[in-house]
Short mmCIF file of C-alpha atoms in Angstrom, two decimals:
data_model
loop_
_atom_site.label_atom_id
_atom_site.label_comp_id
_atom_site.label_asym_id
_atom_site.label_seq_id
_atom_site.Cartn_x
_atom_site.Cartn_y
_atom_site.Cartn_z
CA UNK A 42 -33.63 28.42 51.94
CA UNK A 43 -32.62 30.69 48.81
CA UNK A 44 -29.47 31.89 50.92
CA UNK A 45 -28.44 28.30 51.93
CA UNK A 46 -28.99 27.33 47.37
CA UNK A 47 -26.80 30.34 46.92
CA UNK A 48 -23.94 29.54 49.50
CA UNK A 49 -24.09 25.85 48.08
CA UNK A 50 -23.63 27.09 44.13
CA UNK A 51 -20.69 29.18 45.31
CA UNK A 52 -19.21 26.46 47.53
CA UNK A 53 -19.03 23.97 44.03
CA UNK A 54 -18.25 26.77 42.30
CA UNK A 55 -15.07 27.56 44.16
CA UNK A 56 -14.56 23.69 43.94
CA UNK A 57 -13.39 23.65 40.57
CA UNK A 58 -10.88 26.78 40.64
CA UNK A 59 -9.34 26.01 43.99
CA UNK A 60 -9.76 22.17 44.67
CA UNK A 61 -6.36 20.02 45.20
CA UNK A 62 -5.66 17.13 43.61
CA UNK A 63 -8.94 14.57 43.78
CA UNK A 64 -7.29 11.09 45.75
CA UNK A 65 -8.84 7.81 44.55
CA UNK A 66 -8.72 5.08 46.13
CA UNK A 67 -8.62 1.74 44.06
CA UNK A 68 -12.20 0.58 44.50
CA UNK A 69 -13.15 4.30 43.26
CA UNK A 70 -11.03 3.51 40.30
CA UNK A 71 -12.40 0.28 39.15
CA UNK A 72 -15.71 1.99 39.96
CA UNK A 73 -15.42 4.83 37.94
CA UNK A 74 -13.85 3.29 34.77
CA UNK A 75 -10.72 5.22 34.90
CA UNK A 76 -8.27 4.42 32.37
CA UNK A 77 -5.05 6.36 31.74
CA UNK A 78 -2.65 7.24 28.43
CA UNK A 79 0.54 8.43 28.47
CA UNK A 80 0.88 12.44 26.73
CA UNK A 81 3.11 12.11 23.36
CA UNK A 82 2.92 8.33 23.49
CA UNK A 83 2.09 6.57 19.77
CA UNK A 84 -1.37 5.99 20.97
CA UNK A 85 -2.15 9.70 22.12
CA UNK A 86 -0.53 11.03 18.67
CA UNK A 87 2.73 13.37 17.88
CA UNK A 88 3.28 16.55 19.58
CA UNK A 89 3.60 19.58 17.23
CA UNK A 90 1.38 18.31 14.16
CA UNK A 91 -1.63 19.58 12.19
CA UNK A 92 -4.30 16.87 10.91
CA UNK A 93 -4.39 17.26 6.65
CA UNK A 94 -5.43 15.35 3.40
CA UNK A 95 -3.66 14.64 0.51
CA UNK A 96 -5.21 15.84 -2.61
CA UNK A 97 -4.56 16.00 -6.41
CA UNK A 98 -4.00 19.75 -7.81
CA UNK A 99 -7.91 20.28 -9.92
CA UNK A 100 -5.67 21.30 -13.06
CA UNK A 101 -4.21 18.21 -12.73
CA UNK A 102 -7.48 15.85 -13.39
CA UNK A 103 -9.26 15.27 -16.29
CA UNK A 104 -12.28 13.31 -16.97
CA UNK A 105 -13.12 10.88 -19.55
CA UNK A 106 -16.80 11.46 -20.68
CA UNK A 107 -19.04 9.79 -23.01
CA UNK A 108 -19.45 12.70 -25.56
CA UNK A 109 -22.86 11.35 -26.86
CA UNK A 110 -25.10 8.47 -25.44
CA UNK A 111 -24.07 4.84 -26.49
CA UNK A 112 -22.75 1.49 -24.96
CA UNK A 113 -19.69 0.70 -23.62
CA UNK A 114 -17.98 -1.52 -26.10
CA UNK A 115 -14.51 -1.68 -24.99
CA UNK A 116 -12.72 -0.80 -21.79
CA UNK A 117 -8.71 -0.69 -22.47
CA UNK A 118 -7.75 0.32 -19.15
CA UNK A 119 -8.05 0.17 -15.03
CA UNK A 120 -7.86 1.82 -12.40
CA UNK A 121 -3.92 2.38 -10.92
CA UNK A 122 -2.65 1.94 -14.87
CA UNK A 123 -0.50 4.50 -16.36
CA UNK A 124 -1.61 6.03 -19.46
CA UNK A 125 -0.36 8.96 -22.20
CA UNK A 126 -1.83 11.88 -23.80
CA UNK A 127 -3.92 10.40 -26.81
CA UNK A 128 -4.49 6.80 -25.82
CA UNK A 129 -7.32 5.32 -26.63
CA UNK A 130 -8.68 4.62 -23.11
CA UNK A 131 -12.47 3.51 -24.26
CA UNK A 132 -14.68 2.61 -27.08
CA UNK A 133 -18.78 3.26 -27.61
CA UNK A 134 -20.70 2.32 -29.99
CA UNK A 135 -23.02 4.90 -30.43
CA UNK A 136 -26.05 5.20 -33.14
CA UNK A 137 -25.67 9.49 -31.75
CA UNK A 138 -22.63 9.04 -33.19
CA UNK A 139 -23.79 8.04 -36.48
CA UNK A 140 -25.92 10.77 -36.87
CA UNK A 141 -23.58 13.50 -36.15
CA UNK A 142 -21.62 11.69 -39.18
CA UNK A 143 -24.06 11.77 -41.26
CA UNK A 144 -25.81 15.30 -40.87
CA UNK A 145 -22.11 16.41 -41.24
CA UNK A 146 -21.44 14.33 -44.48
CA UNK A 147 -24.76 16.07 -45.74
CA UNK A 148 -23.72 19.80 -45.25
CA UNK A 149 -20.04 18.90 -46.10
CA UNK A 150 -21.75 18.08 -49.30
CA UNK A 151 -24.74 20.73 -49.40
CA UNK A 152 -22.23 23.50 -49.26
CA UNK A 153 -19.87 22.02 -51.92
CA UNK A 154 -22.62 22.06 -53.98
CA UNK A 155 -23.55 25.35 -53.60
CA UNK A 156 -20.10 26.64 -53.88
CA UNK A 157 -20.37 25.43 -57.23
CA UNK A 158 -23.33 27.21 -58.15
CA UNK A 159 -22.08 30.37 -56.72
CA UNK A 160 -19.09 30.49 -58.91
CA UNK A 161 -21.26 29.62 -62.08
CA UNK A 162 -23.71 32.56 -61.18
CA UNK A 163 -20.31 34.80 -61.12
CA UNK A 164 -19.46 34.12 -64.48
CA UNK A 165 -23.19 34.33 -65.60
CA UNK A 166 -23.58 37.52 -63.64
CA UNK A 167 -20.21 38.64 -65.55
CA UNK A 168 -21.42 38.27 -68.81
CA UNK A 169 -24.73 39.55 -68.42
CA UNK A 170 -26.90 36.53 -68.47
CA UNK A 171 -28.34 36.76 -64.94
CA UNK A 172 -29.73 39.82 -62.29
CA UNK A 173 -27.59 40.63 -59.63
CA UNK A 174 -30.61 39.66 -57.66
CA UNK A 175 -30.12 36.11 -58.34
CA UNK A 176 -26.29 36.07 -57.71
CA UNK A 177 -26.79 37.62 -54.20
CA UNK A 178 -29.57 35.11 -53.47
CA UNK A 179 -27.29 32.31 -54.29
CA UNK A 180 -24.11 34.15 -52.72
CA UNK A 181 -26.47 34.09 -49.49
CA UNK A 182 -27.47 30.35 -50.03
CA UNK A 183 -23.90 29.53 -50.32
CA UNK A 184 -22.84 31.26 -47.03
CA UNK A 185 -25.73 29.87 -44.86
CA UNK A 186 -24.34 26.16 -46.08
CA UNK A 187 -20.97 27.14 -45.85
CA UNK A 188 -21.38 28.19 -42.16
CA UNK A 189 -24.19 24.96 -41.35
CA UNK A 190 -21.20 22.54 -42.77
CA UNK A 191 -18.37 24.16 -40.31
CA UNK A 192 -20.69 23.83 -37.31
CA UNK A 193 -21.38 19.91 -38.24
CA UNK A 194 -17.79 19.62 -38.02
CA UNK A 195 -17.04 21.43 -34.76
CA UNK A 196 -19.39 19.49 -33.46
CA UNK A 197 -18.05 16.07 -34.63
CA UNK A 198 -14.85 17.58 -33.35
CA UNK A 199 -16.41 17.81 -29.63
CA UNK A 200 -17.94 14.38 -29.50
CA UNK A 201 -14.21 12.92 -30.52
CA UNK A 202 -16.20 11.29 -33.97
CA UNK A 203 -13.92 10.94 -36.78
CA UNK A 204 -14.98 13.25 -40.00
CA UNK A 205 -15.49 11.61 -43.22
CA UNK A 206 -16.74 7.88 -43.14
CA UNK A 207 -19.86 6.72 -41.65
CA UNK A 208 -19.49 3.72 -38.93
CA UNK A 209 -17.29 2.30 -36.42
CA UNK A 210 -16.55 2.73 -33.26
CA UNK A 211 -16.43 6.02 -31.04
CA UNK A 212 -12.75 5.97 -29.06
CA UNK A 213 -12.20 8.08 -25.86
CA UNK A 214 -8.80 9.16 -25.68
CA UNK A 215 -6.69 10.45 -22.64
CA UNK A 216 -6.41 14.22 -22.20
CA UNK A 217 -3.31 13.84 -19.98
CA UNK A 218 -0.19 11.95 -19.28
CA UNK A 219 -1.26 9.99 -15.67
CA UNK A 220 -2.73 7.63 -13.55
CA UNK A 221 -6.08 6.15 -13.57
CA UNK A 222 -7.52 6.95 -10.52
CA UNK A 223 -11.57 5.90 -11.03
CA UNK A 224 -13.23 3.94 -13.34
CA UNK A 225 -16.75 4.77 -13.50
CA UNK A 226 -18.43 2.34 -16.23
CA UNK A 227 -18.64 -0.82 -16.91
CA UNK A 228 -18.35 -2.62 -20.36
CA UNK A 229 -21.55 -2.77 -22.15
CA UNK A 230 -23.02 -0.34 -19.52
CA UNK A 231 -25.61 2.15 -21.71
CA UNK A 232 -24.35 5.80 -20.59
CA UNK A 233 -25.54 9.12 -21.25
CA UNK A 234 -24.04 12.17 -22.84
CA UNK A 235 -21.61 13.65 -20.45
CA UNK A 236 -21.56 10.56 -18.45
CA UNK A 237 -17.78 9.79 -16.90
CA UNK A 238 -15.87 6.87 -17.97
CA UNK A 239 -12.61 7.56 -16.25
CA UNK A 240 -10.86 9.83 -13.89
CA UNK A 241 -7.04 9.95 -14.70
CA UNK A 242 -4.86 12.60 -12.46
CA UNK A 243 -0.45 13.37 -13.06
CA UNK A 244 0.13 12.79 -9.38
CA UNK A 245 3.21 15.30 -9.14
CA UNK A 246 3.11 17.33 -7.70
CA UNK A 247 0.45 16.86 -4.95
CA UNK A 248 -1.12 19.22 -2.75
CA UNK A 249 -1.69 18.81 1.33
CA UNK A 250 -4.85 20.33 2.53
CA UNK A 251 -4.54 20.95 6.68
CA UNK A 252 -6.37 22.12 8.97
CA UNK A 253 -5.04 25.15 11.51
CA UNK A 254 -6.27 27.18 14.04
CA UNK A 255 -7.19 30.51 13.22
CA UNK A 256 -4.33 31.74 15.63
CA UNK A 257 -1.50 29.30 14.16
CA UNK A 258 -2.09 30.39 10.59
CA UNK A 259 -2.38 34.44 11.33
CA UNK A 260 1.33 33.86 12.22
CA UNK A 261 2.09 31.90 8.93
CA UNK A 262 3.03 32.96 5.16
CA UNK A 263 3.27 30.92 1.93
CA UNK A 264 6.71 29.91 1.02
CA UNK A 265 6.74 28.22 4.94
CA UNK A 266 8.35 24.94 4.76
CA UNK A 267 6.63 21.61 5.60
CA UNK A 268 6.67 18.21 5.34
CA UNK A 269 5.21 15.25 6.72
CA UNK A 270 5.85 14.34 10.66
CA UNK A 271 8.24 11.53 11.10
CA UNK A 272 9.93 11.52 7.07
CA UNK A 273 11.18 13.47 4.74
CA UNK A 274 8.47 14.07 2.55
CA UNK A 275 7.55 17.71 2.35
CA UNK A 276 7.55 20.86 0.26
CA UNK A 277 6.12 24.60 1.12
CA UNK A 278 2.91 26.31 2.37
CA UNK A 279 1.32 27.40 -1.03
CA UNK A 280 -2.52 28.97 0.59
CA UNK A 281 -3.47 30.18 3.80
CA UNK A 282 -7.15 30.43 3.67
CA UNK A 283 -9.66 33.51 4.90
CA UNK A 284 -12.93 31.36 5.98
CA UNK A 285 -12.73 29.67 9.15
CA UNK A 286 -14.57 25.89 9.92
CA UNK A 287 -17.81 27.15 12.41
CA UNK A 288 -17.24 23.18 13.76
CA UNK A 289 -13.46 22.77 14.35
CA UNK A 290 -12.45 26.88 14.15
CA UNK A 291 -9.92 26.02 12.28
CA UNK A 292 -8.44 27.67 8.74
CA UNK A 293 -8.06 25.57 5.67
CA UNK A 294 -3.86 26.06 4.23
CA UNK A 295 -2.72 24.18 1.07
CA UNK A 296 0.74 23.02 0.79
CA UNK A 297 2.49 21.43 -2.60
CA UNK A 298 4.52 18.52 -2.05
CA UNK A 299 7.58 19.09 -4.56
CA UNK A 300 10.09 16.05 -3.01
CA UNK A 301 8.46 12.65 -2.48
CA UNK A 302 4.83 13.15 -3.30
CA UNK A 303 5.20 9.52 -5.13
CA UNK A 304 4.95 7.78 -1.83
CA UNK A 305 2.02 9.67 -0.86
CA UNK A 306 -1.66 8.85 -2.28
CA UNK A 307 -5.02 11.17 -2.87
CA UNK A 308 -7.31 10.83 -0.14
CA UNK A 309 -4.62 9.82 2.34
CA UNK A 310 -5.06 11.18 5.72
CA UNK A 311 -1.44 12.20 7.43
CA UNK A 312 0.30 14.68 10.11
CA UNK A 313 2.15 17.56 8.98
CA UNK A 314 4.70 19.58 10.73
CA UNK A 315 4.76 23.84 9.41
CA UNK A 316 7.97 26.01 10.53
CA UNK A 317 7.20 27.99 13.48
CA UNK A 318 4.49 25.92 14.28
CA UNK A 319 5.47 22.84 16.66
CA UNK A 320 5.71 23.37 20.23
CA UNK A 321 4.42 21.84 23.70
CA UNK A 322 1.32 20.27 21.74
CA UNK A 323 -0.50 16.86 22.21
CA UNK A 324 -2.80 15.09 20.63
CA UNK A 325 -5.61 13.29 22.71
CA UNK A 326 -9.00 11.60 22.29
CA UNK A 327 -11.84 14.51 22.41
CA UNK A 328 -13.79 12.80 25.40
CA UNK A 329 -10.39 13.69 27.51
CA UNK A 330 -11.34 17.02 28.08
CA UNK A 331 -14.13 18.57 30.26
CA UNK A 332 -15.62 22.55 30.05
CA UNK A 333 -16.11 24.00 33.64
CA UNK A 334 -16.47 27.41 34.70
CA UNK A 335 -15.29 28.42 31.18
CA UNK A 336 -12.14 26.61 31.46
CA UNK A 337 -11.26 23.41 29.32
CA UNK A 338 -9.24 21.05 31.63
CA UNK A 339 -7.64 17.76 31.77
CA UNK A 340 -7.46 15.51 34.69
CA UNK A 341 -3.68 14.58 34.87
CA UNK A 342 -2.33 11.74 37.57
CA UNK A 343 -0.09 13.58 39.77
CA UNK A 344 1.14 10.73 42.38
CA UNK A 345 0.86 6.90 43.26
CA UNK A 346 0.46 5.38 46.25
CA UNK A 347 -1.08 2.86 48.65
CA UNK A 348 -3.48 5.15 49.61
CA UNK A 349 -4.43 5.92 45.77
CA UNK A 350 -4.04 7.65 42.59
CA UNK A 351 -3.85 11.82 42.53
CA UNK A 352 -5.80 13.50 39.89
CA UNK A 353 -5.07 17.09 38.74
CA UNK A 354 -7.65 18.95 37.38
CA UNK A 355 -5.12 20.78 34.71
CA UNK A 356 -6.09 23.76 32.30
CA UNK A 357 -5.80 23.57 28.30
CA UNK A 358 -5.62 25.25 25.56
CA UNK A 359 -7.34 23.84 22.02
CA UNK A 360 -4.64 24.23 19.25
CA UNK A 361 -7.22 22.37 16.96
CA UNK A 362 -9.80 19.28 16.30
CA UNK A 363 -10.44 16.87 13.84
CA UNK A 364 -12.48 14.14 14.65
CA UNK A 365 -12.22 12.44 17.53
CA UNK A 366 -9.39 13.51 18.85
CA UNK A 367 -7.50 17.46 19.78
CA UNK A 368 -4.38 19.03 19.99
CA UNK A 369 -3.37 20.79 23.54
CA UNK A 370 -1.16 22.79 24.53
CA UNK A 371 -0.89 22.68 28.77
CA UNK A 372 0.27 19.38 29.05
CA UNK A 373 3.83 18.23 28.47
CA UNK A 374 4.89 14.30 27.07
CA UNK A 375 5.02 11.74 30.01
CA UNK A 376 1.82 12.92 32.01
CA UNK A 377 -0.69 10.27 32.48
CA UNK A 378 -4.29 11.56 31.71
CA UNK A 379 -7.36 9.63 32.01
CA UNK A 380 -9.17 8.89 29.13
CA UNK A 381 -12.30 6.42 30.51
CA UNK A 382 -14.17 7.51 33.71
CA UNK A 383 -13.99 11.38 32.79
CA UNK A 384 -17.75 12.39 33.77
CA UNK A 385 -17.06 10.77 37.34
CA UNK A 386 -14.11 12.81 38.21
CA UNK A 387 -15.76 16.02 36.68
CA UNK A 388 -18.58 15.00 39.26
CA UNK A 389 -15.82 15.26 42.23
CA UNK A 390 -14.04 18.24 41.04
CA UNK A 391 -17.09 20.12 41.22
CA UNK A 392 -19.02 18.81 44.44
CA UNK A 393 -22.13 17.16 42.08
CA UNK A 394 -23.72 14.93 44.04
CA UNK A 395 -22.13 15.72 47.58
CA UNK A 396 -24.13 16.53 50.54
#
């Protein structure tokens, strides 16, 4: 019994590397499920292209935060407006705010005050009056206020609270020329200290963040040219990363968009073309493809007739994954493959189920 298991693993072994084309017949078909797409067609994706995201360059975003806690009181702009350095974007009232006034109005004044005295122990130190004891005790007194009055200020200066007056309004200004991409309060929303109000971006240039096998981008430098597949919309390779995806195996490159990166948009998902890098490539839905006997393969209709449809069990190469669907290289545009009722002819090809 062992020798006749043995003989019967090696007989569906030799199945799948030597078996000729499976023949369905139509009931089989309708059976099975099987559905077929045609290689390079719209539906199964261009040949030649590498999945990426567009993506805003990070010194090219700035965020609008609530320096100090208080309520939104005004809200001056939305999300897709255009905006300039310095506008007043956003207003809080905040009682922080008052406070950081007010403790800096106090040493403002504190170390006026003992300015004064300082220069009045001089002259009394000059003429004899005083110890030098008490003019470096008040020299000392002076400094300590001097340097307590310049930190108030700094400190107004990072919470964006205008020095001098007591009252009004906080305003949030712009820290770029650009476009409003997220709004992230709402008006008379209470928000903590650091809390975002806005996230504006300058949208030119823009960067393209693709995914490529590891093999595809050892044979690539920055400076390559690219641009998006089907238009004119491109610029050059800018990156090639060092860490490779454990998931897809693929390597992260970054391109910069330098002519029409005004009709693209951040987040946008697209398919980019690199120099050197298209070729006999497909895209297909992931469930196309089988594993057996270390091989991946795709089961390609090789003839028509009325005795049936031909399938050819036809080795590929991954060029790379994203999602739901690969890129191939072993297939050619025009061949049918079947998409739907996979598992059954992976069950033929290799004898599961026969007696």
């Amino acid at each position: 019994m062992p020798h006749l298991l043995l003989l019967a693993g090696l007989l569906a072994a030799s199945l799948s590397a030597t078996a000729e084309p499976l023949l369905l017949q139509a009931a089989q078909i309708k059976a099975l499920g099987i559905e077929t797409t045609v290689a390079g067609s719209p539906q199964a994706g261009r040949a030649g292209t590498l999945p990426g995201r567009v993506v805003v360059p990070t010194e090219q975003m700035r965020i609008v935060a609530a320096p100090v806690g208080g309520m939104v009181e005004m809200l001056a702009v939305a999300p897709g407006a255009t905006v300039k350095r310095g506008q007043v974007v956003a207003q809080l009232a905040s009682p922080q705010a008052l406070e950081l006034q007010r403790d800096a109005l106090q040493s403002s004044s504190q170390a006026a005050l003992l300015q004064q005295n300082l220069k009045r122990d001089e002259i009394l130190f000059a003429e004899g009056i005083i110890a030098e004891a008490r003019l470096q005790a008040t020299r000392s007194a002076a400094a300590q206020a001097t340097a307590l009055a310049s930190e108030r200020r700094q400190g107004l200066a990072m919470a964006g609270v205008a020095p001098g007056k007591l009252g009004g309004p906080l305003a949030l200004t712009a820290g770029i020329d650009g476009i409003v991409l997220e709004q992230h309060a709402q008006l008379g929303q209470r928000v903590e200290a650091a809390a975002p109000i806005y996230r504006i971006a300058k949208l030119s240039p823009l960067w393209l963040e693709i995914q490529a096998p590891l093999a595809t981008a050892a044979s690539l430098k920055p400076g390559a040219p690219v641009k998006l597949a089907g238009s004119e919309i491109g610029g050059k390779l800018i990156a090639i990363g060092r860490a490779v995806d454990s998931a897809s195996q693929t390597v992260l490159l970054r391109a910069e968009v330098s002519h029409g990166a005004e009709q693209l948009t951040p987040g946008q998902v697209i398919e980019v073309e690199i120099a050197g890098t298209s070729g006999p490539q497909i895209s297909l839905p992931a469930s196309t493809l089988i594993r057996d006997q270390g091989k991946t393969l795709a089961f390609v209709q090789v003839s028509a007739s009325d005795k049936g449809l031909a399938f050819e069990a036809r080795p590929v190469r991954v060029v790379s994954q994203g999602g739901d669907s690969v890129v191939v290289d072993g297939l050619k545009a025009g061949d049918k493959v079947a998409v739907k009722g996979v598992s059954g002819l992976k069950a033929m090809l290799t004898g599961v189920g026969k007696e």
